Amino acid sequence: MTATSSASTAPAPPPATAAGALLVPVMTVLGALSSWYVQVIDRDWVDREQAACGPLPFPRTEYVAAWGGLGLGVAAVVACVLLAQRIRRRCGVGLWSTRSGLLAYVSVWFNGLAIPFELLMLYCVYVPDPSGAPHCM
């Protein structure tokens, strides 16, 4: 029996597994978008601070977006590992042998690029921001 024939006779993953596999790319994209939104929040805060010609309180949503982005990125990796174990246990094949598993597998590789970005955005939240309004009278 060859590898292709054994993979074709493997049982299909249950629908709950396929739905769980779709969470991995969704969490990957939402994590990257949330981390990118940190810069949008910061730019808006700097613009408002310069328009007011004085210090404004730092927006707490920036912390939430930065930690949420990193949390979603790490959760996507954990979900993919758990999905791989479930597919291996139930179907006896690797994660990449099913369509939903392959989608999760590929998105986790992209998430490997997104997690350093999410860490950088988290670092940027805690670095002092030298914005201010130097030209106010």
PDB file of N, CA, C and O in Angstrom, residues 8-59:
ATOM      1  N   SER A   8      -5.783   8.429   1.041  1.00  0.00           N
ATOM      2  CA  SER A   8      -7.109   8.556   0.470  1.00  0.00           C
ATOM      3  C   SER A   8      -8.130   7.705   1.215  1.00  0.00           C
ATOM      4  O   SER A   8      -9.314   7.985   1.160  1.00  0.00           O
ATOM      5  N   THR A   9      -7.697   6.664   1.930  1.00  0.00           N
ATOM      6  CA  THR A   9      -8.635   5.845   2.681  1.00  0.00           C
ATOM      7  C   THR A   9      -8.786   6.315   4.116  1.00  0.00           C
ATOM      8  O   THR A   9      -9.535   5.736   4.875  1.00  0.00           O
ATOM      9  N   ALA A  10      -8.071   7.360   4.497  1.00  0.00           N
ATOM     10  CA  ALA A  10      -8.187   7.885   5.857  1.00  0.00           C
ATOM     11  C   ALA A  10      -9.553   8.530   6.026  1.00  0.00           C
ATOM     12  O   ALA A  10     -10.084   9.136   5.098  1.00  0.00           O
ATOM     13  N   PRO A  11     -10.153   8.369   7.206  1.00  0.00           N
ATOM     14  CA  PRO A  11     -11.465   8.979   7.419  1.00  0.00           C
ATOM     15  C   PRO A  11     -11.378  10.495   7.393  1.00  0.00           C
ATOM     16  O   PRO A  11     -10.370  11.079   7.753  1.00  0.00           O
ATOM     17  N   ALA A  12     -12.446  11.120   6.949  1.00  0.00           N
ATOM     18  CA  ALA A  12     -12.495  12.588   6.899  1.00  0.00           C
ATOM     19  C   ALA A  12     -12.599  13.126   8.318  1.00  0.00           C
ATOM     20  O   ALA A  12     -13.214  12.506   9.178  1.00  0.00           O
ATOM     21  N   PRO A  13     -11.989  14.274   8.564  1.00  0.00           N
ATOM     22  CA  PRO A  13     -12.103  14.848   9.912  1.00  0.00           C
ATOM     23  C   PRO A  13     -13.535  15.274  10.201  1.00  0.00           C
ATOM     24  O   PRO A  13     -14.278  15.642   9.297  1.00  0.00           O
ATOM     25  N   PRO A  14     -13.946  15.221  11.458  1.00  0.00           N
ATOM     26  CA  PRO A  14     -15.299  15.650  11.805  1.00  0.00           C
ATOM     27  C   PRO A  14     -15.515  17.134  11.498  1.00  0.00           C
ATOM     28  O   PRO A  14     -14.556  17.899  11.430  1.00  0.00           O
ATOM     29  N   PRO A  15     -16.765  17.542  11.313  1.00  0.00           N
ATOM     30  CA  PRO A  15     -17.038  18.952  10.999  1.00  0.00           C
ATOM     31  C   PRO A  15     -16.530  19.917  12.065  1.00  0.00           C
ATOM     32  O   PRO A  15     -16.131  21.034  11.754  1.00  0.00           O
ATOM     33  N   ALA A  16     -16.533  19.506  13.323  1.00  0.00           N
ATOM     34  CA  ALA A  16     -16.033  20.386  14.384  1.00  0.00           C
ATOM     35  C   ALA A  16     -14.541  20.645  14.207  1.00  0.00           C
ATOM     36  O   ALA A  16     -14.057  21.750  14.488  1.00  0.00           O
ATOM     37  N   THR A  17     -13.810  19.648  13.725  1.00  0.00           N
ATOM     38  CA  THR A  17     -12.384  19.825  13.482  1.00  0.00           C
ATOM     39  C   THR A  17     -12.157  20.792  12.329  1.00  0.00           C
ATOM     40  O   THR A  17     -11.265  21.636  12.381  1.00  0.00           O
ATOM     41  N   ALA A  18     -12.970  20.668  11.286  1.00  0.00           N
ATOM     42  CA  ALA A  18     -12.841  21.583  10.147  1.00  0.00           C
ATOM     43  C   ALA A  18     -13.175  23.016  10.569  1.00  0.00           C
ATOM     44  O   ALA A  18     -12.503  23.968  10.162  1.00  0.00           O
ATOM     45  N   ALA A  19     -14.181  23.174  11.411  1.00  0.00           N
ATOM     46  CA  ALA A  19     -14.521  24.515  11.884  1.00  0.00           C
ATOM     47  C   ALA A  19     -13.419  25.064  12.783  1.00  0.00           C
ATOM     48  O   ALA A  19     -13.095  26.250  12.724  1.00  0.00           O
ATOM     49  N   GLY A  20     -12.820  24.208  13.593  1.00  0.00           N
ATOM     50  CA  GLY A  20     -11.707  24.637  14.434  1.00  0.00           C
ATOM     51  C   GLY A  20     -10.502  25.040  13.614  1.00  0.00           C
ATOM     52  O   GLY A  20      -9.750  25.940  13.988  1.00  0.00           O
ATOM     53  N   ALA A  21     -10.312  24.368  12.484  1.00  0.00           N
ATOM     54  CA  ALA A  21      -9.188  24.699  11.614  1.00  0.00           C
ATOM     55  C   ALA A  21      -9.370  26.081  10.984  1.00  0.00           C
ATOM     56  O   ALA A  21      -8.392  26.766  10.704  1.00  0.00           O
ATOM     57  N   LEU A  22     -10.594  26.498  10.785  1.00  0.00           N
ATOM     58  CA  LEU A  22     -10.835  27.830  10.219  1.00  0.00           C
ATOM     59  C   LEU A  22     -10.552  28.939  11.229  1.00  0.00           C
ATOM     60  O   LEU A  22     -10.330  30.083  10.838  1.00  0.00           O
ATOM     61  N   LEU A  23     -10.542  28.597  12.516  1.00  0.00           N
ATOM     62  CA  LEU A  23     -10.216  29.601  13.525  1.00  0.00           C
ATOM     63  C   LEU A  23      -8.757  30.026  13.447  1.00  0.00           C
ATOM     64  O   LEU A  23      -8.427  31.154  13.793  1.00  0.00           O
ATOM     65  N   VAL A  24      -7.880  29.140  13.002  1.00  0.00           N
ATOM     66  CA  VAL A  24      -6.449  29.455  12.973  1.00  0.00           C
ATOM     67  C   VAL A  24      -6.147  30.617  12.027  1.00  0.00           C
ATOM     68  O   VAL A  24      -5.519  31.598  12.445  1.00  0.00           O
ATOM     69  N   PRO A  25      -6.592  30.594  10.760  1.00  0.00           N
ATOM     70  CA  PRO A  25      -6.309  31.755   9.914  1.00  0.00           C
ATOM     71  C   PRO A  25      -7.048  33.015  10.362  1.00  0.00           C
ATOM     72  O   PRO A  25      -6.528  34.128  10.231  1.00  0.00           O
ATOM     73  N   VAL A  26      -8.240  32.851  10.939  1.00  0.00           N
ATOM     74  CA  VAL A  26      -8.978  34.015  11.422  1.00  0.00           C
ATOM     75  C   VAL A  26      -8.214  34.669  12.567  1.00  0.00           C
ATOM     76  O   VAL A  26      -8.060  35.899  12.601  1.00  0.00           O
ATOM     77  N   MET A  27      -7.720  33.871  13.520  1.00  0.00           N
ATOM     78  CA  MET A  27      -6.954  34.438  14.635  1.00  0.00           C
ATOM     79  C   MET A  27      -5.648  35.056  14.155  1.00  0.00           C
ATOM     80  O   MET A  27      -5.190  36.067  14.693  1.00  0.00           O
ATOM     81  N   THR A  28      -5.038  34.458  13.128  1.00  0.00           N
ATOM     82  CA  THR A  28      -3.795  35.013  12.580  1.00  0.00           C
ATOM     83  C   THR A  28      -4.038  36.400  12.001  1.00  0.00           C
ATOM     84  O   THR A  28      -3.300  37.346  12.288  1.00  0.00           O
ATOM     85  N   VAL A  29      -5.075  36.537  11.205  1.00  0.00           N
ATOM     86  CA  VAL A  29      -5.374  37.824  10.568  1.00  0.00           C
ATOM     87  C   VAL A  29      -5.815  38.857  11.607  1.00  0.00           C
ATOM     88  O   VAL A  29      -5.359  40.007  11.582  1.00  0.00           O
ATOM     89  N   LEU A  30      -6.672  38.450  12.536  1.00  0.00           N
ATOM     90  CA  LEU A  30      -7.134  39.396  13.559  1.00  0.00           C
ATOM     91  C   LEU A  30      -5.998  39.849  14.468  1.00  0.00           C
ATOM     92  O   LEU A  30      -5.958  41.005  14.897  1.00  0.00           O
ATOM     93  N   GLY A  31      -5.055  38.955  14.760  1.00  0.00           N
ATOM     94  CA  GLY A  31      -3.908  39.344  15.577  1.00  0.00           C
ATOM     95  C   GLY A  31      -3.039  40.379  14.887  1.00  0.00           C
ATOM     96  O   GLY A  31      -2.614  41.360  15.500  1.00  0.00           O
ATOM     97  N   ALA A  32      -2.784  40.174  13.593  1.00  0.00           N
ATOM     98  CA  ALA A  32      -1.971  41.142  12.847  1.00  0.00           C
ATOM     99  C   ALA A  32      -2.702  42.478  12.697  1.00  0.00           C
ATOM    100  O   ALA A  32      -2.099  43.541  12.841  1.00  0.00           O
ATOM    101  N   LEU A  33      -4.014  42.433  12.443  1.00  0.00           N
ATOM    102  CA  LEU A  33      -4.782  43.671  12.313  1.00  0.00           C
ATOM    103  C   LEU A  33      -4.856  44.430  13.633  1.00  0.00           C
ATOM    104  O   LEU A  33      -4.760  45.657  13.658  1.00  0.00           O
ATOM    105  N   SER A  34      -5.014  43.702  14.715  1.00  0.00           N
ATOM    106  CA  SER A  34      -5.064  44.343  16.023  1.00  0.00           C
ATOM    107  C   SER A  34      -3.739  45.022  16.352  1.00  0.00           C
ATOM    108  O   SER A  34      -3.710  46.140  16.869  1.00  0.00           O
ATOM    109  N   SER A  35      -2.645  44.362  16.031  1.00  0.00           N
ATOM    110  CA  SER A  35      -1.338  44.968  16.283  1.00  0.00           C
ATOM    111  C   SER A  35      -1.088  46.169  15.373  1.00  0.00           C
ATOM    112  O   SER A  35      -0.487  47.153  15.788  1.00  0.00           O
ATOM    113  N   TRP A  36      -1.540  46.093  14.150  1.00  0.00           N
ATOM    114  CA  TRP A  36      -1.399  47.229  13.247  1.00  0.00           C
ATOM    115  C   TRP A  36      -2.229  48.413  13.746  1.00  0.00           C
ATOM    116  O   TRP A  36      -1.829  49.570  13.615  1.00  0.00           O
ATOM    117  N   TYR A  37      -3.368  48.127  14.345  1.00  0.00           N
ATOM    118  CA  TYR A  37      -4.256  49.179  14.830  1.00  0.00           C
ATOM    119  C   TYR A  37      -3.620  49.981  15.967  1.00  0.00           C
ATOM    120  O   TYR A  37      -4.017  51.116  16.229  1.00  0.00           O
ATOM    121  N   VAL A  38      -2.615  49.403  16.625  1.00  0.00           N
ATOM    122  CA  VAL A  38      -1.881  50.136  17.659  1.00  0.00           C
ATOM    123  C   VAL A  38      -1.299  51.419  17.075  1.00  0.00           C
ATOM    124  O   VAL A  38      -1.354  52.481  17.702  1.00  0.00           O
ATOM    125  N   GLN A  39      -0.767  51.345  15.881  1.00  0.00           N
ATOM    126  CA  GLN A  39      -0.191  52.539  15.243  1.00  0.00           C
ATOM    127  C   GLN A  39      -1.264  53.561  14.885  1.00  0.00           C
ATOM    128  O   GLN A  39      -1.023  54.759  14.972  1.00  0.00           O
ATOM    129  N   VAL A  40      -2.427  53.096  14.496  1.00  0.00           N
ATOM    130  CA  VAL A  40      -3.528  54.004  14.173  1.00  0.00           C
ATOM    131  C   VAL A  40      -3.966  54.751  15.433  1.00  0.00           C
ATOM    132  O   VAL A  40      -4.170  55.977  15.406  1.00  0.00           O
ATOM    133  N   ILE A  41      -4.095  54.026  16.535  1.00  0.00           N
ATOM    134  CA  ILE A  41      -4.490  54.652  17.802  1.00  0.00           C
ATOM    135  C   ILE A  41      -3.440  55.667  18.231  1.00  0.00           C
ATOM    136  O   ILE A  41      -3.765  56.783  18.656  1.00  0.00           O
ATOM    137  N   ASP A  42      -2.166  55.290  18.124  1.00  0.00           N
ATOM    138  CA  ASP A  42      -1.095  56.178  18.550  1.00  0.00           C
ATOM    139  C   ASP A  42      -1.048  57.448  17.701  1.00  0.00           C
ATOM    140  O   ASP A  42      -0.883  58.542  18.218  1.00  0.00           O
ATOM    141  N   ARG A  43      -1.183  57.316  16.401  1.00  0.00           N
ATOM    142  CA  ARG A  43      -1.149  58.486  15.519  1.00  0.00           C
ATOM    143  C   ARG A  43      -2.316  59.423  15.835  1.00  0.00           C
ATOM    144  O   ARG A  43      -2.164  60.633  15.872  1.00  0.00           O
ATOM    145  N   ASP A  44      -3.490  58.867  16.087  1.00  0.00           N
ATOM    146  CA  ASP A  44      -4.646  59.685  16.435  1.00  0.00           C
ATOM    147  C   ASP A  44      -4.417  60.415  17.756  1.00  0.00           C
ATOM    148  O   ASP A  44      -4.739  61.593  17.888  1.00  0.00           O
ATOM    149  N   TRP A  45      -3.827  59.721  18.722  1.00  0.00           N
ATOM    150  CA  TRP A  45      -3.543  60.334  20.020  1.00  0.00           C
ATOM    151  C   TRP A  45      -2.533  61.477  19.875  1.00  0.00           C
ATOM    152  O   TRP A  45      -2.704  62.539  20.472  1.00  0.00           O
ATOM    153  N   VAL A  46      -1.483  61.275  19.087  1.00  0.00           N
ATOM    154  CA  VAL A  46      -0.481  62.320  18.871  1.00  0.00           C
ATOM    155  C   VAL A  46      -1.124  63.525  18.190  1.00  0.00           C
ATOM    156  O   VAL A  46      -0.866  64.674  18.584  1.00  0.00           O
ATOM    157  N   ASP A  47      -1.967  63.304  17.207  1.00  0.00           N
ATOM    158  CA  ASP A  47      -2.634  64.414  16.526  1.00  0.00           C
ATOM    159  C   ASP A  47      -3.537  65.200  17.480  1.00  0.00           C
ATOM    160  O   ASP A  47      -3.546  66.432  17.465  1.00  0.00           O
ATOM    161  N   ARG A  48      -4.286  64.488  18.323  1.00  0.00           N
ATOM    162  CA  ARG A  48      -5.151  65.173  19.283  1.00  0.00           C
ATOM    163  C   ARG A  48      -4.325  65.932  20.324  1.00  0.00           C
ATOM    164  O   ARG A  48      -4.693  67.030  20.736  1.00  0.00           O
ATOM    165  N   GLU A  49      -3.211  65.337  20.731  1.00  0.00           N
ATOM    166  CA  GLU A  49      -2.361  65.991  21.722  1.00  0.00           C
ATOM    167  C   GLU A  49      -1.742  67.264  21.152  1.00  0.00           C
ATOM    168  O   GLU A  49      -1.655  68.289  21.830  1.00  0.00           O
ATOM    169  N   GLN A  50      -1.314  67.230  19.920  1.00  0.00           N
ATOM    170  CA  GLN A  50      -0.735  68.416  19.294  1.00  0.00           C
ATOM    171  C   GLN A  50      -1.792  69.480  19.035  1.00  0.00           C
ATOM    172  O   GLN A  50      -1.513  70.665  19.132  1.00  0.00           O
ATOM    173  N   ALA A  51      -3.013  69.060  18.721  1.00  0.00           N
ATOM    174  CA  ALA A  51      -4.084  70.028  18.508  1.00  0.00           C
ATOM    175  C   ALA A  51      -4.484  70.707  19.819  1.00  0.00           C
ATOM    176  O   ALA A  51      -4.853  71.881  19.834  1.00  0.00           O
ATOM    177  N   ALA A  52      -4.387  69.972  20.925  1.00  0.00           N
ATOM    178  CA  ALA A  52      -4.750  70.530  22.227  1.00  0.00           C
ATOM    179  C   ALA A  52      -3.612  71.344  22.837  1.00  0.00           C
ATOM    180  O   ALA A  52      -3.814  72.033  23.837  1.00  0.00           O
ATOM    181  N   CYS A  53      -2.424  71.274  22.250  1.00  0.00           N
ATOM    182  CA  CYS A  53      -1.237  71.974  22.761  1.00  0.00           C
ATOM    183  C   CYS A  53      -0.953  71.633  24.218  1.00  0.00           C
ATOM    184  O   CYS A  53      -0.623  72.494  25.028  1.00  0.00           O
ATOM    185  N   GLY A  54      -1.104  70.387  24.553  1.00  0.00           N
ATOM    186  CA  GLY A  54      -0.806  69.958  25.914  1.00  0.00           C
ATOM    187  C   GLY A  54      -0.910  68.455  26.032  1.00  0.00           C
ATOM    188  O   GLY A  54      -1.403  67.780  25.128  1.00  0.00           O
ATOM    189  N   PRO A  55      -0.443  67.926  27.143  1.00  0.00           N
ATOM    190  CA  PRO A  55      -0.482  66.474  27.306  1.00  0.00           C
ATOM    191  C   PRO A  55      -1.903  65.957  27.527  1.00  0.00           C
ATOM    192  O   PRO A  55      -2.703  66.576  28.225  1.00  0.00           O
ATOM    193  N   LEU A  56      -2.193  64.849  26.903  1.00  0.00           N
ATOM    194  CA  LEU A  56      -3.458  64.149  27.087  1.00  0.00           C
ATOM    195  C   LEU A  56      -3.157  62.781  27.698  1.00  0.00           C
ATOM    196  O   LEU A  56      -2.053  62.255  27.522  1.00  0.00           O
ATOM    197  N   PRO A  57      -4.109  62.192  28.388  1.00  0.00           N
ATOM    198  CA  PRO A  57      -3.861  60.857  28.947  1.00  0.00           C
ATOM    199  C   PRO A  57      -3.639  59.836  27.826  1.00  0.00           C
ATOM    200  O   PRO A  57      -4.256  59.909  26.766  1.00  0.00           O
ATOM    201  N   PHE A  58      -2.746  58.896  28.100  1.00  0.00           N
ATOM    202  CA  PHE A  58      -2.422  57.863  27.114  1.00  0.00           C
ATOM    203  C   PHE A  58      -3.619  56.930  26.949  1.00  0.00           C
ATOM    204  O   PHE A  58      -4.203  56.488  27.938  1.00  0.00           O
ATOM    205  N   PRO A  59      -4.009  56.601  25.717  1.00  0.00           N
ATOM    206  CA  PRO A  59      -5.193  55.768  25.505  1.00  0.00           C
ATOM    207  C   PRO A  59      -4.960  54.314  25.940  1.00  0.00           C
ATOM    208  O   PRO A  59      -3.997  53.674  25.520  1.00  0.00           O
TER     209      PRO A  59
END
